[in-house]
């Protein structure tokens, strides 16, 4: 991770430098990633998109999540 960049995803920082997440999950032969949490419009979304791009099946737990955008938090998840 590069301290110059924020990191919204568990898979890479915002500068594109990869974390060890993919290597750790593949090392355990993980096929599915479950995501939930606060800031669905930032951290949760970024992690889900990067997990899908890395080839994982992504399950999003809506009832355990909340967006940080006060007006339309759910709209940020559409992509």
mmCIF file of N, CA, C and O in Angstrom:
data_model
loop_
_atom_site.group_PDB
_atom_site.id
_atom_site.type_symbol
_atom_site.label_atom_id
_atom_site.label_comp_id
_atom_site.label_asym_id
_atom_site.label_seq_id
_atom_site.Cartn_x
_atom_site.Cartn_y
_atom_site.Cartn_z
ATOM 1 N N UNK A 1 0.844 -1.176 0.000
ATOM 2 C CA UNK A 1 0.000 0.000 0.000
ATOM 3 C C UNK A 1 0.888 1.237 0.000
ATOM 4 O O UNK A 1 1.900 1.291 0.664
ATOM 5 N N UNK A 2 0.430 2.217 -0.720
ATOM 6 C CA UNK A 2 1.160 3.474 -0.847
ATOM 7 C C UNK A 2 0.507 4.515 0.060
ATOM 8 O O UNK A 2 -0.673 4.821 -0.097
ATOM 9 N N UNK A 3 1.255 5.088 1.014
ATOM 10 C CA UNK A 3 0.659 6.058 1.940
ATOM 11 C C UNK A 3 0.160 7.338 1.267
ATOM 12 O O UNK A 3 -0.555 8.110 1.879
ATOM 13 N N UNK A 4 0.509 7.550 0.002
ATOM 14 C CA UNK A 4 0.018 8.719 -0.724
ATOM 15 C C UNK A 4 -1.452 8.582 -1.096
ATOM 16 O O UNK A 4 -2.097 9.571 -1.416
ATOM 17 N N UNK A 5 -1.958 7.361 -1.104
ATOM 18 C CA UNK A 5 -3.310 7.107 -1.574
ATOM 19 C C UNK A 5 -4.203 6.563 -0.476
ATOM 20 O O UNK A 5 -3.759 5.815 0.385
ATOM 21 N N UNK A 6 -5.472 6.943 -0.538
ATOM 22 C CA UNK A 6 -6.480 6.322 0.309
ATOM 23 C C UNK A 6 -6.734 4.920 -0.228
ATOM 24 O O UNK A 6 -6.355 4.589 -1.345
ATOM 25 N N UNK A 7 -7.393 4.132 0.576
ATOM 26 C CA UNK A 7 -7.723 2.787 0.123
ATOM 27 C C UNK A 7 -9.170 2.495 0.468
ATOM 28 O O UNK A 7 -9.509 2.271 1.617
ATOM 29 N N UNK A 8 -10.023 2.527 -0.548
ATOM 30 C CA UNK A 8 -11.419 2.195 -0.332
ATOM 31 C C UNK A 8 -11.673 0.706 -0.526
ATOM 32 O O UNK A 8 -12.624 0.173 -0.002
ATOM 33 N N UNK A 9 -10.851 0.048 -1.288
ATOM 34 C CA UNK A 9 -11.030 -1.370 -1.572
ATOM 35 C C UNK A 9 -10.108 -2.216 -0.708
ATOM 36 O O UNK A 9 -8.997 -1.803 -0.399
ATOM 37 N N UNK A 10 -10.567 -3.401 -0.391
ATOM 38 C CA UNK A 10 -9.702 -4.352 0.300
ATOM 39 C C UNK A 10 -8.684 -4.979 -0.634
ATOM 40 O O UNK A 10 -7.746 -5.635 -0.186
ATOM 41 N N UNK A 11 -8.857 -4.781 -1.946
ATOM 42 C CA UNK A 11 -7.995 -5.415 -2.931
ATOM 43 C C UNK A 11 -6.890 -4.506 -3.475
ATOM 44 O O UNK A 11 -5.885 -4.998 -3.965
ATOM 45 N N UNK A 12 -7.089 -3.190 -3.422
ATOM 46 C CA UNK A 12 -6.069 -2.268 -3.920
ATOM 47 C C UNK A 12 -6.312 -0.868 -3.380
ATOM 48 O O UNK A 12 -7.424 -0.528 -3.001
ATOM 49 N N UNK A 13 -5.228 -0.073 -3.359
ATOM 50 C CA UNK A 13 -5.428 1.317 -2.952
ATOM 51 C C UNK A 13 -5.909 2.119 -4.158
ATOM 52 O O UNK A 13 -5.977 1.605 -5.273
ATOM 53 N N UNK A 14 -6.237 3.372 -3.939
ATOM 54 C CA UNK A 14 -6.793 4.190 -5.011
ATOM 55 C C UNK A 14 -5.765 4.571 -6.075
ATOM 56 O O UNK A 14 -6.117 5.110 -7.112
ATOM 57 N N UNK A 15 -4.522 4.252 -5.834
ATOM 58 C CA UNK A 15 -3.478 4.446 -6.834
ATOM 59 C C UNK A 15 -3.264 3.206 -7.683
ATOM 60 O O UNK A 15 -2.496 3.211 -8.627
ATOM 61 N N UNK A 16 -3.957 2.117 -7.320
ATOM 62 C CA UNK A 16 -3.883 0.880 -8.092
ATOM 63 C C UNK A 16 -2.930 -0.164 -7.543
ATOM 64 O O UNK A 16 -2.830 -1.261 -8.089
ATOM 65 N N UNK A 17 -2.226 0.132 -6.458
ATOM 66 C CA UNK A 17 -1.313 -0.851 -5.875
ATOM 67 C C UNK A 17 -2.117 -1.924 -5.140
ATOM 68 O O UNK A 17 -2.956 -1.641 -4.291
ATOM 69 N N UNK A 18 -1.855 -3.175 -5.479
ATOM 70 C CA UNK A 18 -2.603 -4.305 -4.933
ATOM 71 C C UNK A 18 -2.247 -4.571 -3.475
ATOM 72 O O UNK A 18 -1.097 -4.405 -3.059
ATOM 73 N N UNK A 19 -3.247 -5.009 -2.721
ATOM 74 C CA UNK A 19 -3.005 -5.507 -1.365
ATOM 75 C C UNK A 19 -2.738 -7.009 -1.475
ATOM 76 O O UNK A 19 -2.733 -7.570 -2.571
ATOM 77 N N UNK A 20 -2.579 -7.669 -0.366
ATOM 78 C CA UNK A 20 -2.384 -9.121 -0.357
ATOM 79 C C UNK A 20 -3.707 -9.889 -0.349
ATOM 80 O O UNK A 20 -3.710 -11.114 -0.302
ATOM 81 N N UNK A 21 -4.835 -9.175 -0.379
ATOM 82 C CA UNK A 21 -6.141 -9.820 -0.254
ATOM 83 C C UNK A 21 -6.355 -10.925 -1.292
ATOM 84 O O UNK A 21 -6.735 -12.045 -0.945
ATOM 85 N N UNK A 22 -6.131 -10.634 -2.556
ATOM 86 C CA UNK A 22 -6.357 -11.623 -3.606
ATOM 87 C C UNK A 22 -5.462 -12.841 -3.408
ATOM 88 O O UNK A 22 -5.918 -13.979 -3.513
ATOM 89 N N UNK A 23 -4.208 -12.603 -3.103
ATOM 90 C CA UNK A 23 -3.261 -13.704 -2.886
ATOM 91 C C UNK A 23 -3.690 -14.572 -1.700
ATOM 92 O O UNK A 23 -3.656 -15.803 -1.782
ATOM 93 N N UNK A 24 -4.125 -13.933 -0.619
ATOM 94 C CA UNK A 24 -4.564 -14.687 0.561
ATOM 95 C C UNK A 24 -5.810 -15.526 0.264
ATOM 96 O O UNK A 24 -5.888 -16.693 0.645
ATOM 97 N N UNK A 25 -6.785 -14.907 -0.423
ATOM 98 C CA UNK A 25 -8.022 -15.635 -0.724
ATOM 99 C C UNK A 25 -7.777 -16.786 -1.701
ATOM 100 O O UNK A 25 -8.311 -17.884 -1.523
ATOM 101 N N UNK A 26 -6.979 -16.534 -2.722
ATOM 102 C CA UNK A 26 -6.680 -17.599 -3.685
ATOM 103 C C UNK A 26 -5.862 -18.706 -3.039
ATOM 104 O O UNK A 26 -6.008 -19.870 -3.383
ATOM 105 N N UNK A 27 -5.003 -18.347 -2.085
ATOM 106 C CA UNK A 27 -4.226 -19.333 -1.345
ATOM 107 C C UNK A 27 -5.102 -20.286 -0.541
ATOM 108 O O UNK A 27 -4.748 -21.434 -0.304
ATOM 109 N N UNK A 28 -6.267 -19.800 -0.145
ATOM 110 C CA UNK A 28 -7.229 -20.624 0.601
ATOM 111 C C UNK A 28 -8.309 -21.200 -0.314
ATOM 112 O O UNK A 28 -9.292 -21.746 0.151
ATOM 113 N N UNK A 29 -8.117 -21.005 -1.632
ATOM 114 C CA UNK A 29 -9.042 -21.502 -2.655
ATOM 115 C C UNK A 29 -10.463 -20.949 -2.492
ATOM 116 O O UNK A 29 -11.453 -21.613 -2.746
ATOM 117 N N UNK A 30 -10.534 -19.701 -2.064
ATOM 118 C CA UNK A 30 -11.812 -19.015 -1.892
ATOM 119 C C UNK A 30 -12.400 -18.680 -3.250
ATOM 120 O O UNK A 30 -11.704 -18.209 -4.139
ATOM 121 N N UNK A 31 -13.681 -18.939 -3.425
ATOM 122 C CA UNK A 31 -14.377 -18.652 -4.680
ATOM 123 C C UNK A 31 -15.407 -17.536 -4.533
ATOM 124 O O UNK A 31 -15.794 -16.915 -5.509
ATOM 125 N N UNK A 32 -15.874 -17.307 -3.300
ATOM 126 C CA UNK A 32 -16.946 -16.362 -3.032
ATOM 127 C C UNK A 32 -16.513 -15.367 -1.966
ATOM 128 O O UNK A 32 -15.917 -15.755 -0.965
ATOM 129 N N UNK A 33 -16.823 -14.101 -2.196
ATOM 130 C CA UNK A 33 -16.541 -13.050 -1.225
ATOM 131 C C UNK A 33 -17.871 -12.437 -0.803
ATOM 132 O O UNK A 33 -18.696 -12.092 -1.642
ATOM 133 N N UNK A 34 -18.083 -12.337 0.498
ATOM 134 C CA UNK A 34 -19.288 -11.730 1.054
ATOM 135 C C UNK A 34 -18.910 -10.340 1.545
ATOM 136 O O UNK A 34 -17.949 -10.182 2.300
ATOM 137 N N UNK A 35 -19.648 -9.330 1.079
ATOM 138 C CA UNK A 35 -19.351 -7.956 1.487
ATOM 139 C C UNK A 35 -20.573 -7.313 2.134
ATOM 140 O O UNK A 35 -21.704 -7.565 1.746
ATOM 141 N N UNK A 36 -20.296 -6.473 3.130
ATOM 142 C CA UNK A 36 -21.330 -5.699 3.808
ATOM 143 C C UNK A 36 -20.630 -4.640 4.636
ATOM 144 O O UNK A 36 -19.426 -4.704 4.848
ATOM 145 N N UNK A 37 -21.360 -3.649 5.066
ATOM 146 C CA UNK A 37 -20.780 -2.654 5.955
ATOM 147 C C UNK A 37 -21.290 -1.254 5.705
ATOM 148 O O UNK A 37 -22.224 -1.027 4.944
ATOM 149 N N UNK A 38 -20.634 -0.328 6.372
ATOM 150 C CA UNK A 38 -20.971 1.087 6.244
ATOM 151 C C UNK A 38 -20.185 1.633 5.058
ATOM 152 O O UNK A 38 -19.089 1.180 4.766
ATOM 153 N N UNK A 39 -20.741 2.586 4.413
ATOM 154 C CA UNK A 39 -20.136 3.239 3.243
ATOM 155 C C UNK A 39 -20.216 2.338 2.010
ATOM 156 O O UNK A 39 -19.229 2.090 1.341
ATOM 157 N N UNK A 40 -21.434 1.869 1.731
ATOM 158 C CA UNK A 40 -21.620 1.057 0.526
ATOM 159 C C UNK A 40 -21.229 1.833 -0.716
ATOM 160 O O UNK A 40 -20.826 1.250 -1.718
ATOM 161 N N UNK A 41 -21.311 3.148 -0.659
ATOM 162 C CA UNK A 41 -20.967 3.976 -1.811
ATOM 163 C C UNK A 41 -19.464 4.221 -1.939
ATOM 164 O O UNK A 41 -19.020 4.861 -2.889
ATOM 165 N N UNK A 42 -18.678 3.696 -1.027
ATOM 166 C CA UNK A 42 -17.223 3.829 -1.097
ATOM 167 C C UNK A 42 -16.543 2.475 -0.883
ATOM 168 O O UNK A 42 -16.269 1.762 -1.832
ATOM 169 N N UNK A 43 -16.270 2.127 0.357
ATOM 170 C CA UNK A 43 -15.477 0.933 0.673
ATOM 171 C C UNK A 43 -16.131 -0.371 0.231
ATOM 172 O O UNK A 43 -15.480 -1.221 -0.387
ATOM 173 N N UNK A 44 -17.378 -0.538 0.564
ATOM 174 C CA UNK A 44 -18.063 -1.787 0.230
ATOM 175 C C UNK A 44 -18.163 -1.945 -1.284
ATOM 176 O O UNK A 44 -17.861 -3.010 -1.837
ATOM 177 N N UNK A 45 -18.541 -0.886 -1.963
ATOM 178 C CA UNK A 45 -18.668 -0.931 -3.423
ATOM 179 C C UNK A 45 -17.315 -1.208 -4.081
ATOM 180 O O UNK A 45 -17.210 -2.056 -4.968
ATOM 181 N N UNK A 46 -16.276 -0.498 -3.664
ATOM 182 C CA UNK A 46 -14.951 -0.685 -4.261
ATOM 183 C C UNK A 46 -14.446 -2.108 -4.053
ATOM 184 O O UNK A 46 -13.908 -2.729 -4.969
ATOM 185 N N UNK A 47 -14.637 -2.638 -2.862
ATOM 186 C CA UNK A 47 -14.202 -4.004 -2.582
ATOM 187 C C UNK A 47 -14.998 -5.005 -3.402
ATOM 188 O O UNK A 47 -14.429 -5.946 -3.965
ATOM 189 N N UNK A 48 -16.316 -4.811 -3.503
ATOM 190 C CA UNK A 48 -17.154 -5.721 -4.285
ATOM 191 C C UNK A 48 -16.770 -5.707 -5.762
ATOM 192 O O UNK A 48 -16.649 -6.761 -6.399
ATOM 193 N N UNK A 49 -16.554 -4.518 -6.315
ATOM 194 C CA UNK A 49 -16.184 -4.415 -7.731
ATOM 195 C C UNK A 49 -14.817 -5.039 -8.002
ATOM 196 O O UNK A 49 -14.628 -5.747 -9.000
ATOM 197 N N UNK A 50 -13.863 -4.807 -7.107
ATOM 198 C CA UNK A 50 -12.535 -5.382 -7.296
ATOM 199 C C UNK A 50 -12.545 -6.895 -7.107
ATOM 200 O O UNK A 50 -11.829 -7.619 -7.802
ATOM 201 N N UNK A 51 -13.373 -7.376 -6.189
ATOM 202 C CA UNK A 51 -13.499 -8.829 -6.006
ATOM 203 C C UNK A 51 -14.078 -9.469 -7.266
ATOM 204 O O UNK A 51 -13.585 -10.492 -7.738
ATOM 205 N N UNK A 52 -15.103 -8.862 -7.821
ATOM 206 C CA UNK A 52 -15.704 -9.386 -9.051
ATOM 207 C C UNK A 52 -14.699 -9.347 -10.201
ATOM 208 O O UNK A 52 -14.592 -10.307 -10.975
ATOM 209 N N UNK A 53 -13.943 -8.263 -10.310
ATOM 210 C CA UNK A 53 -12.937 -8.141 -11.368
ATOM 211 C C UNK A 53 -11.836 -9.192 -11.223
ATOM 212 O O UNK A 53 -11.260 -9.633 -12.215
ATOM 213 N N UNK A 54 -11.589 -9.624 -9.989
ATOM 214 C CA UNK A 54 -10.577 -10.650 -9.736
ATOM 215 C C UNK A 54 -11.132 -12.059 -9.930
ATOM 216 O O UNK A 54 -10.408 -13.043 -9.758
ATOM 217 N N UNK A 55 -12.429 -12.154 -10.274
ATOM 218 C CA UNK A 55 -13.010 -13.453 -10.582
ATOM 219 C C UNK A 55 -13.804 -14.120 -9.472
ATOM 220 O O UNK A 55 -14.211 -15.269 -9.606
ATOM 221 N N UNK A 56 -14.035 -13.419 -8.382
ATOM 222 C CA UNK A 56 -14.808 -13.986 -7.279
ATOM 223 C C UNK A 56 -16.298 -13.780 -7.492
ATOM 224 O O UNK A 56 -16.718 -12.782 -8.083
ATOM 225 N N UNK A 57 -17.081 -14.713 -7.002
ATOM 226 C CA UNK A 57 -18.525 -14.501 -6.906
ATOM 227 C C UNK A 57 -18.706 -13.579 -5.699
ATOM 228 O O UNK A 57 -18.126 -13.819 -4.636
ATOM 229 N N UNK A 58 -19.490 -12.523 -5.854
ATOM 230 C CA UNK A 58 -19.669 -11.543 -4.780
ATOM 231 C C UNK A 58 -21.102 -11.604 -4.271
ATOM 232 O O UNK A 58 -22.045 -11.510 -5.053
ATOM 233 N N UNK A 59 -21.239 -11.751 -2.970
ATOM 234 C CA UNK A 59 -22.544 -11.714 -2.315
ATOM 235 C C UNK A 59 -22.579 -10.460 -1.450
ATOM 236 O O UNK A 59 -21.704 -10.246 -0.612
ATOM 237 N N UNK A 60 -23.570 -9.616 -1.686
ATOM 238 C CA UNK A 60 -23.746 -8.383 -0.931
ATOM 239 C C UNK A 60 -24.887 -8.565 0.060
ATOM 240 O O UNK A 60 -25.993 -8.938 -0.317
ATOM 241 N N UNK A 61 -24.631 -8.311 1.339
ATOM 242 C CA UNK A 61 -25.636 -8.433 2.392
ATOM 243 C C UNK A 61 -26.250 -7.050 2.634
ATOM 244 O O UNK A 61 -25.714 -6.217 3.359
ATOM 245 N N UNK A 62 -27.373 -6.818 1.991
ATOM 246 C CA UNK A 62 -28.035 -5.509 2.034
ATOM 247 C C UNK A 62 -28.474 -5.107 3.452
ATOM 248 O O UNK A 62 -28.312 -3.956 3.853
ATOM 249 N N UNK A 63 -29.015 -6.047 4.207
ATOM 250 C CA UNK A 63 -29.541 -5.727 5.541
ATOM 251 C C UNK A 63 -28.452 -5.364 6.547
ATOM 252 O O UNK A 63 -28.756 -4.855 7.619
ATOM 253 N N UNK A 64 -27.204 -5.644 6.211
ATOM 254 C CA UNK A 64 -26.093 -5.309 7.106
ATOM 255 C C UNK A 64 -25.264 -4.149 6.557
ATOM 256 O O UNK A 64 -24.129 -3.941 6.963
ATOM 257 N N UNK A 65 -25.842 -3.403 5.633
ATOM 258 C CA UNK A 65 -25.088 -2.339 4.968
ATOM 259 C C UNK A 65 -25.841 -1.018 4.979
ATOM 260 O O UNK A 65 -27.062 -0.985 5.075
ATOM 261 N N UNK A 66 -25.079 0.040 4.835
ATOM 262 C CA UNK A 66 -25.663 1.374 4.793
ATOM 263 C C UNK A 66 -24.741 2.281 3.991
ATOM 264 O O UNK A 66 -23.532 2.223 4.136
ATOM 265 N N UNK A 67 -25.318 3.120 3.166
ATOM 266 C CA UNK A 67 -24.528 4.080 2.399
ATOM 267 C C UNK A 67 -24.214 5.310 3.225
ATOM 268 O O UNK A 67 -24.927 5.644 4.159
ATOM 269 N N UNK A 68 -23.150 5.989 2.864
ATOM 270 C CA UNK A 68 -22.808 7.230 3.570
ATOM 271 C C UNK A 68 -23.444 8.442 2.893
ATOM 272 O O UNK A 68 -23.500 9.504 3.478
ATOM 273 N N UNK A 69 -23.932 8.258 1.669
ATOM 274 C CA UNK A 69 -24.596 9.342 0.947
ATOM 275 C C UNK A 69 -25.994 9.509 1.537
ATOM 276 O O UNK A 69 -26.801 8.583 1.512
ATOM 277 N N UNK A 70 -26.333 10.680 2.086
ATOM 278 C CA UNK A 70 -27.581 10.830 2.834
ATOM 279 C C UNK A 70 -28.872 10.766 2.018
ATOM 280 O O UNK A 70 -29.902 10.391 2.545
ATOM 281 N N UNK A 71 -28.823 11.094 0.730
ATOM 282 C CA UNK A 71 -30.066 11.155 -0.040
ATOM 283 C C UNK A 71 -30.348 9.874 -0.809
ATOM 284 O O UNK A 71 -31.435 9.328 -0.745
ATOM 285 N N UNK A 72 -29.367 9.367 -1.525
ATOM 286 C CA UNK A 72 -29.571 8.188 -2.363
ATOM 287 C C UNK A 72 -28.490 7.133 -2.136
ATOM 288 O O UNK A 72 -27.737 6.811 -3.044
ATOM 289 N N UNK A 73 -28.379 6.564 -0.948
ATOM 290 C CA UNK A 73 -27.302 5.623 -0.688
ATOM 291 C C UNK A 73 -27.359 4.351 -1.531
ATOM 292 O O UNK A 73 -26.355 3.802 -1.888
ATOM 293 N N UNK A 74 -28.555 3.906 -1.901
ATOM 294 C CA UNK A 74 -28.675 2.664 -2.658
ATOM 295 C C UNK A 74 -28.276 2.841 -4.115
ATOM 296 O O UNK A 74 -27.806 1.919 -4.760
ATOM 297 N N UNK A 75 -28.469 4.032 -4.646
ATOM 298 C CA UNK A 75 -28.176 4.252 -6.064
ATOM 299 C C UNK A 75 -26.696 4.081 -6.379
ATOM 300 O O UNK A 75 -26.342 3.780 -7.501
ATOM 301 N N UNK A 76 -25.857 4.249 -5.427
ATOM 302 C CA UNK A 76 -24.418 4.112 -5.646
ATOM 303 C C UNK A 76 -24.011 2.664 -5.884
ATOM 304 O O UNK A 76 -22.935 2.405 -6.389
ATOM 305 N N UNK A 77 -24.844 1.713 -5.494
ATOM 306 C CA UNK A 77 -24.492 0.308 -5.653
ATOM 307 C C UNK A 77 -24.733 -0.186 -7.063
ATOM 308 O O UNK A 77 -24.188 -1.186 -7.478
ATOM 309 N N UNK A 78 -25.541 0.487 -7.826
ATOM 310 C CA UNK A 78 -25.858 0.043 -9.183
ATOM 311 C C UNK A 78 -24.657 0.243 -10.091
ATOM 312 O O UNK A 78 -24.199 1.352 -10.258
ATOM 313 N N UNK A 79 -24.196 -0.840 -10.678
ATOM 314 C CA UNK A 79 -23.103 -0.751 -11.633
ATOM 315 C C UNK A 79 -22.884 -2.066 -12.284
ATOM 316 O O UNK A 79 -23.011 -3.105 -11.778
#
